PDB file of C-alpha atoms in Angstrom:
ATOM      1  CA  MET S   8      -1.316   1.398   0.817  1.00 74.00           C
ATOM      2  CA  ARG S   9       1.981  -0.099   1.534  1.00 88.00           C
ATOM      3  CA  VAL S  10       2.646  -3.346   0.076  1.00 93.00           C
ATOM      4  CA  LEU S  11       5.559  -5.925   0.227  1.00 95.00           C
ATOM      5  CA  VAL S  12       6.254  -8.271  -2.876  1.00 96.00           C
ATOM      6  CA  ALA S  13       8.204 -11.166  -1.918  1.00 97.00           C
ATOM      7  CA  GLU S  14       8.806 -13.109  -5.124  1.00 95.00           C
ATOM      8  CA  ASP S  15      12.057 -14.815  -6.217  1.00 93.00           C
ATOM      9  CA  GLU S  16      11.666 -14.423  -9.838  1.00 93.00           C
ATOM     10  CA  GLU S  17      13.057 -10.697  -9.927  1.00 93.00           C
ATOM     11  CA  ILE S  18      11.610  -9.658 -13.285  1.00 93.00           C
ATOM     12  CA  LEU S  19       8.052 -10.895 -12.260  1.00 92.00           C
ATOM     13  CA  ALA S  20       8.564  -9.179  -8.947  1.00 93.00           C
ATOM     14  CA  GLU S  21       9.620  -5.850 -10.281  1.00 92.00           C
ATOM     15  CA  LEU S  22       6.641  -5.997 -12.844  1.00 92.00           C
ATOM     16  CA  VAL S  23       4.184  -6.577 -10.248  1.00 92.00           C
ATOM     17  CA  ALA S  24       5.780  -3.827  -8.115  1.00 92.00           C
ATOM     18  CA  THR S  25       5.664  -1.386 -10.953  1.00 90.00           C
ATOM     19  CA  GLY S  26       2.002  -2.175 -11.635  1.00 88.00           C
ATOM     20  CA  LEU S  27       1.018  -1.735  -7.905  1.00 90.00           C
ATOM     21  CA  ARG S  28       2.910   1.520  -7.765  1.00 88.00           C
ATOM     22  CA  ARG S  29       0.762   2.744 -10.874  1.00 84.00           C
ATOM     23  CA  ALA S  30      -2.273   1.741  -8.972  1.00 83.00           C
ATOM     24  CA  GLY S  31      -1.361   4.073  -6.196  1.00 81.00           C
ATOM     25  CA  PHE S  32       0.402   1.696  -3.615  1.00 87.00           C
ATOM     26  CA  ALA S  33       3.792   2.239  -1.901  1.00 86.00           C
ATOM     27  CA  VAL S  34       5.819  -1.022  -2.849  1.00 91.00           C
ATOM     28  CA  ASP S  35       9.064  -2.848  -1.704  1.00 93.00           C
ATOM     29  CA  THR S  36      10.514  -5.928  -3.435  1.00 95.00           C
ATOM     30  CA  VAL S  37      12.420  -8.690  -1.824  1.00 96.00           C
ATOM     31  CA  TYR S  38      13.517 -11.908  -3.558  1.00 96.00           C
ATOM     32  CA  SER S  39      13.994 -14.632  -0.487  1.00 96.00           C
ATOM     33  CA  GLY S  40      11.946 -15.650   2.555  1.00 95.00           C
ATOM     34  CA  ASP S  41      14.830 -14.228   5.073  1.00 95.00           C
ATOM     35  CA  ALA S  42      14.567 -10.823   3.410  1.00 95.00           C
ATOM     36  CA  ALA S  43      10.684 -10.979   3.590  1.00 95.00           C
ATOM     37  CA  LEU S  44      10.884 -11.489   7.323  1.00 94.00           C
ATOM     38  CA  ALA S  45      13.353  -8.722   7.722  1.00 93.00           C
ATOM     39  CA  TYR S  46      11.464  -6.108   6.024  1.00 93.00           C
ATOM     40  CA  LEU S  47       8.061  -7.416   7.779  1.00 93.00           C
ATOM     41  CA  GLY S  48       9.681  -6.724  10.938  1.00 89.00           C
ATOM     42  CA  LEU S  49      11.007  -3.355   9.825  1.00 86.00           C
ATOM     43  CA  HIS S  50       7.921  -1.725   8.233  1.00 85.00           C
ATOM     44  CA  ASP S  51       4.176  -1.754   8.916  1.00 84.00           C
ATOM     45  CA  TYR S  52       2.791  -3.322   5.605  1.00 91.00           C
ATOM     46  CA  ASP S  53      -1.051  -3.418   4.824  1.00 90.00           C
ATOM     47  CA  VAL S  54      -0.467  -6.538   2.386  1.00 93.00           C
ATOM     48  CA  VAL S  55       2.329  -9.054   1.468  1.00 95.00           C
ATOM     49  CA  VAL S  56       2.197 -10.526  -1.858  1.00 96.00           C
ATOM     50  CA  LEU S  57       4.101 -13.645  -0.892  1.00 95.00           C
ATOM     51  CA  ASP S  58       5.536 -16.309  -3.305  1.00 93.00           C
ATOM     52  CA  ARG S  59       5.202 -19.752  -1.816  1.00 88.00           C
ATOM     53  CA  ASP S  60       8.233 -21.113  -3.155  1.00 88.00           C
ATOM     54  CA  LEU S  61      10.797 -18.703  -1.654  1.00 93.00           C
ATOM     55  CA  PRO S  62      14.555 -19.545  -1.277  1.00 94.00           C
ATOM     56  CA  ARG S  63      16.408 -19.632   1.831  1.00 94.00           C
ATOM     57  CA  VAL S  64      13.054 -19.391   4.047  1.00 94.00           C
ATOM     58  CA  HIS S  65      10.099 -21.025   2.477  1.00 91.00           C
ATOM     59  CA  GLY S  66       7.151 -18.852   1.866  1.00 90.00           C
ATOM     60  CA  ASP S  67       5.046 -21.160   4.347  1.00 90.00           C
ATOM     61  CA  ASP S  68       7.456 -20.361   7.127  1.00 92.00           C
ATOM     62  CA  VAL S  69       7.031 -16.700   6.460  1.00 93.00           C
ATOM     63  CA  ALA S  70       3.396 -16.867   6.682  1.00 91.00           C
ATOM     64  CA  ARG S  71       3.583 -18.832   9.889  1.00 90.00           C
ATOM     65  CA  GLY S  72       5.913 -16.320  11.339  1.00 90.00           C
ATOM     66  CA  LEU S  73       3.703 -13.351  10.342  1.00 89.00           C
ATOM     67  CA  VAL S  74       0.470 -14.891  11.804  1.00 86.00           C
ATOM     68  CA  ALA S  75       2.388 -16.082  14.895  1.00 85.00           C
ATOM     69  CA  SER S  76       3.448 -12.570  15.641  1.00 86.00           C
ATOM     70  CA  GLY S  77      -0.084 -11.293  15.646  1.00 83.00           C
ATOM     71  CA  SER S  78       0.782  -8.864  12.519  1.00 86.00           C
ATOM     72  CA  ARG S  79      -2.180  -7.036  10.974  1.00 86.00           C
ATOM     73  CA  THR S  80      -0.559  -7.464   7.477  1.00 91.00           C
ATOM     74  CA  ARG S  81      -2.727  -9.443   4.884  1.00 92.00           C
ATOM     75  CA  ILE S  82      -1.377 -12.256   3.125  1.00 93.00           C
ATOM     76  CA  LEU S  83      -1.825 -12.761  -0.730  1.00 93.00           C
ATOM     77  CA  MET S  84      -0.162 -16.118  -1.416  1.00 90.00           C
ATOM     78  CA  LEU S  85       1.217 -16.730  -4.926  1.00 87.00           C
ATOM     79  CA  THR S  86       2.075 -20.165  -6.382  1.00 81.00           C
ATOM     80  CA  ALA S  87       2.822 -21.996  -9.522  1.00 75.00           C
ATOM     81  CA  ALA S  88       0.696 -24.813  -8.168  1.00 62.00           C
ATOM     82  CA  GLY S  89      -2.963 -24.341  -8.496  1.00 58.00           C
ATOM     83  CA  SER S  90      -4.590 -27.339  -7.186  1.00 58.00           C
ATOM     84  CA  MET S  91      -7.443 -27.298  -4.608  1.00 62.00           C
ATOM     85  CA  GLU S  92      -5.092 -28.906  -2.256  1.00 66.00           C
ATOM     86  CA  ASP S  93      -2.481 -26.343  -2.590  1.00 64.00           C
ATOM     87  CA  ARG S  94      -5.041 -23.441  -2.026  1.00 62.00           C
ATOM     88  CA  VAL S  95      -6.467 -25.098   0.978  1.00 65.00           C
ATOM     89  CA  ALA S  96      -2.778 -25.676   2.487  1.00 67.00           C
ATOM     90  CA  GLY S  97      -1.976 -22.054   1.815  1.00 59.00           C
ATOM     91  CA  LEU S  98      -5.081 -20.744   3.419  1.00 69.00           C
ATOM     92  CA  ASP S  99      -4.584 -23.012   6.519  1.00 70.00           C
ATOM     93  CA  LEU S 100      -1.226 -21.610   7.042  1.00 76.00           C
ATOM     94  CA  GLY S 101      -2.899 -18.087   7.531  1.00 79.00           C
ATOM     95  CA  ALA S 102      -2.946 -16.697   4.077  1.00 84.00           C
ATOM     96  CA  ASP S 103      -5.918 -14.421   3.605  1.00 87.00           C
ATOM     97  CA  ASP S 104      -6.148 -14.944  -0.179  1.00 89.00           C
ATOM     98  CA  TYR S 105      -4.478 -17.260  -2.663  1.00 86.00           C
ATOM     99  CA  LEU S 106      -3.633 -16.614  -6.409  1.00 87.00           C
ATOM    100  CA  GLY S 107      -2.135 -19.091  -8.786  1.00 84.00           C
ATOM    101  CA  LYS S 108       0.509 -18.238 -11.439  1.00 84.00           C
ATOM    102  CA  PRO S 109       0.049 -17.274 -14.118  1.00 83.00           C
ATOM    103  CA  PHE S 110      -2.371 -14.493 -13.147  1.00 87.00           C
ATOM    104  CA  GLU S 111      -4.068 -11.490 -14.802  1.00 88.00           C
ATOM    105  CA  PHE S 112      -2.622  -8.410 -13.310  1.00 88.00           C
ATOM    106  CA  PRO S 113      -5.874  -6.491 -12.892  1.00 88.00           C
ATOM    107  CA  GLU S 114      -6.957  -9.457 -10.769  1.00 90.00           C
ATOM    108  CA  LEU S 115      -3.984  -9.194  -8.647  1.00 91.00           C
ATOM    109  CA  VAL S 116      -4.557  -5.223  -8.119  1.00 89.00           C
ATOM    110  CA  SER S 117      -8.230  -6.028  -7.190  1.00 88.00           C
ATOM    111  CA  ARG S 118      -7.259  -8.709  -4.499  1.00 90.00           C
ATOM    112  CA  VAL S 119      -4.732  -6.431  -3.059  1.00 91.00           C
ATOM    113  CA  ARG S 120      -7.232  -3.647  -2.683  1.00 85.00           C
ATOM    114  CA  ALA S 121      -9.889  -5.955  -1.140  1.00 84.00           C
ATOM    115  CA  LEU S 122      -7.192  -7.096   1.388  1.00 86.00           C
ATOM    116  CA  ARG S 123      -6.365  -3.567   2.113  1.00 77.00           C
ATOM    117  CA  ARG S 124     -10.152  -2.882   2.935  1.00 71.00           C
ATOM    118  CA  ARG S 125     -10.211  -6.016   5.125  1.00 68.00           C
ATOM    119  CA  SER S 126      -7.289  -4.803   7.084  1.00 62.00           C
ATOM    120  CA  ALA S 127      -7.319  -3.736  10.813  1.00 49.00           C
ATOM    121  CA  ARG S 128      -7.127  -0.130   9.628  1.00 55.00           C
ATOM    122  CA  PRO S 129     -10.394  -0.058   7.438  1.00 55.00           C
ATOM    123  CA  VAL S 130     -10.852   2.682   4.869  1.00 62.00           C
ATOM    124  CA  PRO S 131     -14.257   3.715   4.039  1.00 69.00           C
ATOM    125  CA  PRO S 132     -14.938   3.960   0.265  1.00 76.00           C
ATOM    126  CA  GLN S 133     -15.366   7.738   0.424  1.00 86.00           C
ATOM    127  CA  LEU S 134     -13.480  10.221   2.512  1.00 89.00           C
ATOM    128  CA  GLU S 135     -14.749  13.830   2.778  1.00 91.00           C
ATOM    129  CA  ARG S 136     -13.565  16.790   4.672  1.00 90.00           C
ATOM    130  CA  HIS S 137     -13.920  20.635   4.016  1.00 90.00           C
ATOM    131  CA  GLY S 138     -15.330  20.113   0.550  1.00 93.00           C
ATOM    132  CA  ILE S 139     -12.667  17.666  -0.607  1.00 94.00           C
ATOM    133  CA  ARG S 140     -14.050  14.216  -1.437  1.00 93.00           C
ATOM    134  CA  LEU S 141     -11.951  11.282  -2.112  1.00 92.00           C
ATOM    135  CA  ASP S 142     -13.318   8.155  -3.642  1.00 91.00           C
ATOM    136  CA  THR S 143     -10.685   5.403  -2.497  1.00 82.00           C
ATOM    137  CA  VAL S 144     -12.180   2.778  -4.849  1.00 76.00           C
ATOM    138  CA  ARG S 145     -12.196   4.577  -7.984  1.00 82.00           C
ATOM    139  CA  ARG S 146      -9.219   6.598  -7.063  1.00 86.00           C
ATOM    140  CA  THR S 147     -10.710  10.263  -7.706  1.00 91.00           C
ATOM    141  CA  ALA S 148     -10.712  13.434  -5.909  1.00 93.00           C
ATOM    142  CA  SER S 149     -12.489  16.458  -5.947  1.00 94.00           C
ATOM    143  CA  ARG S 150     -12.983  19.799  -4.182  1.00 94.00           C
ATOM    144  CA  ASP S 151     -16.367  21.513  -3.952  1.00 92.00           C
ATOM    145  CA  GLY S 152     -17.335  19.402  -6.897  1.00 91.00           C
ATOM    146  CA  TRP S 153     -14.301  20.176  -9.107  1.00 92.00           C
ATOM    147  CA  GLU S 154     -12.186  17.163 -10.096  1.00 94.00           C
ATOM    148  CA  LEU S 155      -8.460  17.089  -8.933  1.00 94.00           C
ATOM    149  CA  ASP S 156      -5.665  15.896 -11.145  1.00 93.00           C
ATOM    150  CA  LEU S 157      -3.580  14.041  -8.647  1.00 92.00           C
ATOM    151  CA  SER S 158      -0.509  11.963  -8.897  1.00 90.00           C
ATOM    152  CA  PRO S 159      -0.639   8.531  -7.151  1.00 87.00           C
ATOM    153  CA  LYS S 160       1.768   9.897  -4.317  1.00 88.00           C
ATOM    154  CA  GLU S 161      -0.343  13.081  -4.052  1.00 92.00           C
ATOM    155  CA  PHE S 162      -3.716  10.889  -3.680  1.00 92.00           C
ATOM    156  CA  SER S 163      -1.858   8.515  -0.990  1.00 89.00           C
ATOM    157  CA  VAL S 164      -0.859  11.638   1.052  1.00 92.00           C
ATOM    158  CA  LEU S 165      -4.177  13.455   0.756  1.00 94.00           C
ATOM    159  CA  GLN S 166      -5.876  10.175   1.789  1.00 92.00           C
ATOM    160  CA  LEU S 167      -3.668   9.860   4.849  1.00 90.00           C
ATOM    161  CA  LEU S 168      -4.430  13.347   5.877  1.00 92.00           C
ATOM    162  CA  LEU S 169      -8.043  12.778   5.501  1.00 92.00           C
ATOM    163  CA  GLU S 170      -8.062   9.458   7.378  1.00 88.00           C
ATOM    164  CA  ALA S 171      -6.400  11.394  10.145  1.00 85.00           C
ATOM    165  CA  ASP S 172      -9.816  13.422  10.553  1.00 83.00           C
ATOM    166  CA  GLY S 173      -8.154  16.655  11.399  1.00 85.00           C
ATOM    167  CA  GLY S 174      -5.507  15.082  13.298  1.00 86.00           C
ATOM    168  CA  THR S 175      -1.767  15.799  12.705  1.00 87.00           C
ATOM    169  CA  VAL S 176       0.229  13.319  10.569  1.00 87.00           C
ATOM    170  CA  SER S 177       4.026  13.477  10.898  1.00 87.00           C
ATOM    171  CA  ALA S 178       6.441  13.601   7.932  1.00 85.00           C
ATOM    172  CA  GLU S 179       7.928  10.375   9.215  1.00 83.00           C
ATOM    173  CA  GLU S 180       4.525   8.711   9.251  1.00 84.00           C
ATOM    174  CA  LEU S 181       3.854   9.935   5.629  1.00 87.00           C
ATOM    175  CA  LEU S 182       7.244   8.470   4.452  1.00 82.00           C
ATOM    176  CA  GLU S 183       6.438   5.065   6.023  1.00 79.00           C
ATOM    177  CA  ARG S 184       2.747   4.976   4.566  1.00 80.00           C
ATOM    178  CA  ALA S 185       3.110   6.467   1.239  1.00 83.00           C
ATOM    179  CA  TRP S 186       6.688   6.009   0.277  1.00 80.00           C
ATOM    180  CA  ASP S 187       8.827   2.791  -0.230  1.00 75.00           C
ATOM    181  CA  ALA S 188      12.018   1.680   1.619  1.00 69.00           C
ATOM    182  CA  ASN S 189      14.242   3.476  -0.885  1.00 68.00           C
ATOM    183  CA  ALA S 190      12.874   6.874   0.046  1.00 68.00           C
ATOM    184  CA  ASP S 191      15.743   8.998   1.471  1.00 65.00           C
ATOM    185  CA  PRO S 192      14.078  10.827   4.577  1.00 64.00           C
ATOM    186  CA  PHE S 193      16.512  13.763   3.922  1.00 60.00           C
ATOM    187  CA  THR S 194      15.585  14.553   0.207  1.00 67.00           C
ATOM    188  CA  GLY S 195      12.593  16.593   1.433  1.00 83.00           C
ATOM    189  CA  ALA S 196      10.205  14.374  -0.645  1.00 85.00           C
ATOM    190  CA  VAL S 197       7.287  15.011   1.534  1.00 88.00           C
ATOM    191  CA  ARG S 198       7.814  18.807   1.587  1.00 88.00           C
ATOM    192  CA  VAL S 199       7.761  18.850  -2.262  1.00 90.00           C
ATOM    193  CA  CYS S 200       4.824  16.518  -2.533  1.00 91.00           C
ATOM    194  CA  MET S 201       2.887  18.739   0.192  1.00 92.00           C
ATOM    195  CA  SER S 202       3.742  21.952  -1.844  1.00 92.00           C
ATOM    196  CA  LYS S 203       2.423  20.295  -5.017  1.00 93.00           C
ATOM    197  CA  LEU S 204      -0.811  19.165  -3.251  1.00 94.00           C
ATOM    198  CA  ARG S 205      -1.434  22.561  -1.740  1.00 93.00           C
ATOM    199  CA  GLY S 206      -1.305  24.083  -5.287  1.00 94.00           C
ATOM    200  CA  LYS S 207      -3.572  21.414  -6.759  1.00 93.00           C
ATOM    201  CA  LEU S 208      -6.082  22.133  -3.783  1.00 94.00           C
ATOM    202  CA  GLY S 209      -6.264  25.673  -4.415  1.00 92.00           C
ATOM    203  CA  GLU S 210      -7.415  28.391  -2.259  1.00 90.00           C
ATOM    204  CA  PRO S 211      -8.465  28.816   0.575  1.00 91.00           C
ATOM    205  CA  ALA S 212      -5.494  26.696   1.798  1.00 89.00           C
ATOM    206  CA  LEU S 213      -6.675  23.583   3.603  1.00 91.00           C
ATOM    207  CA  ILE S 214      -3.460  21.885   4.697  1.00 92.00           C
ATOM    208  CA  ARG S 215      -1.625  23.472   7.540  1.00 90.00           C
ATOM    209  CA  THR S 216       1.742  22.721   8.800  1.00 89.00           C
ATOM    210  CA  VAL S 217       2.076  22.155  12.438  1.00 86.00           C
ATOM    211  CA  GLN S 218       5.639  23.228  13.395  1.00 85.00           C
ATOM    212  CA  GLY S 219       7.845  20.308  14.552  1.00 79.00           C
ATOM    213  CA  VAL S 220       4.764  17.975  14.482  1.00 82.00           C
ATOM    214  CA  GLY S 221       3.634  17.484  10.953  1.00 86.00           C
ATOM    215  CA  TYR S 222       0.491  18.363   8.662  1.00 91.00           C
ATOM    216  CA  ALA S 223      -3.294  18.259   9.230  1.00 91.00           C
ATOM    217  CA  LEU S 224      -6.259  18.969   7.002  1.00 91.00           C
TER     218      LEU S 224
END
C-alpha cells in the first residue's frame, strides 16, 4: 500500500508515481540512491521500485543494504539492460522481481500488487466485517450488497481498518500507511477522510473514534 519509487529520471519517476497513486497506493519519489536509503530508513514501505542505475549510491548497493537490514520491503528492480545476465544479477542481489525498460505500465502495477501480496503483511483477496466487503484485487467495496463509491484514499483507509479486525488504528498509523511523506500531520487529513468515509458507509455508523487512541471498525 505504500511504495517508494527510486528513479533518477525525474519525469519517469513522477509518471510512475502518479499512476501508482491512481491505482490506490501511497507513493514517495526519490532520484538518487542515498535519498532512497534515507527514506527506506524512515518509513515502512511495502515495495520499492528501484532503478538499478541510481546516482551517488548505486541501486545494487541500495538493494544490498535493504536485504542486509532484514527489511520486509519487497524490491522491484528496474533497468534499461534487459539481458538474462542482468536479470540474474539483480535477483542475486536480493531483488524480488525485475522489470526492463521500457515497460508497459499495467504490468508494473500488477507486479507491485503481486509483491504486496507476498510481503510479510499478507492481505487476503477479500476482507469482510459487519456487512462491509472489500475486494483488494479488483479494488471494489460494498456494504450489505450495495456498491460503495470510494476514492483511492478512502479505500486504503477502510482496508487498514478491516485488516485491524476490530482493533484500533491510530491516526499516525493511517498517515504512515495511506499517505505519502508530503502529508502534513497537522492538516487534519485523516479526520477529513474519515468523515467522508463515514458518510459513504451510511447508517448505522460502523467506524468509532477511540478518544486519544484512533479509529476502529
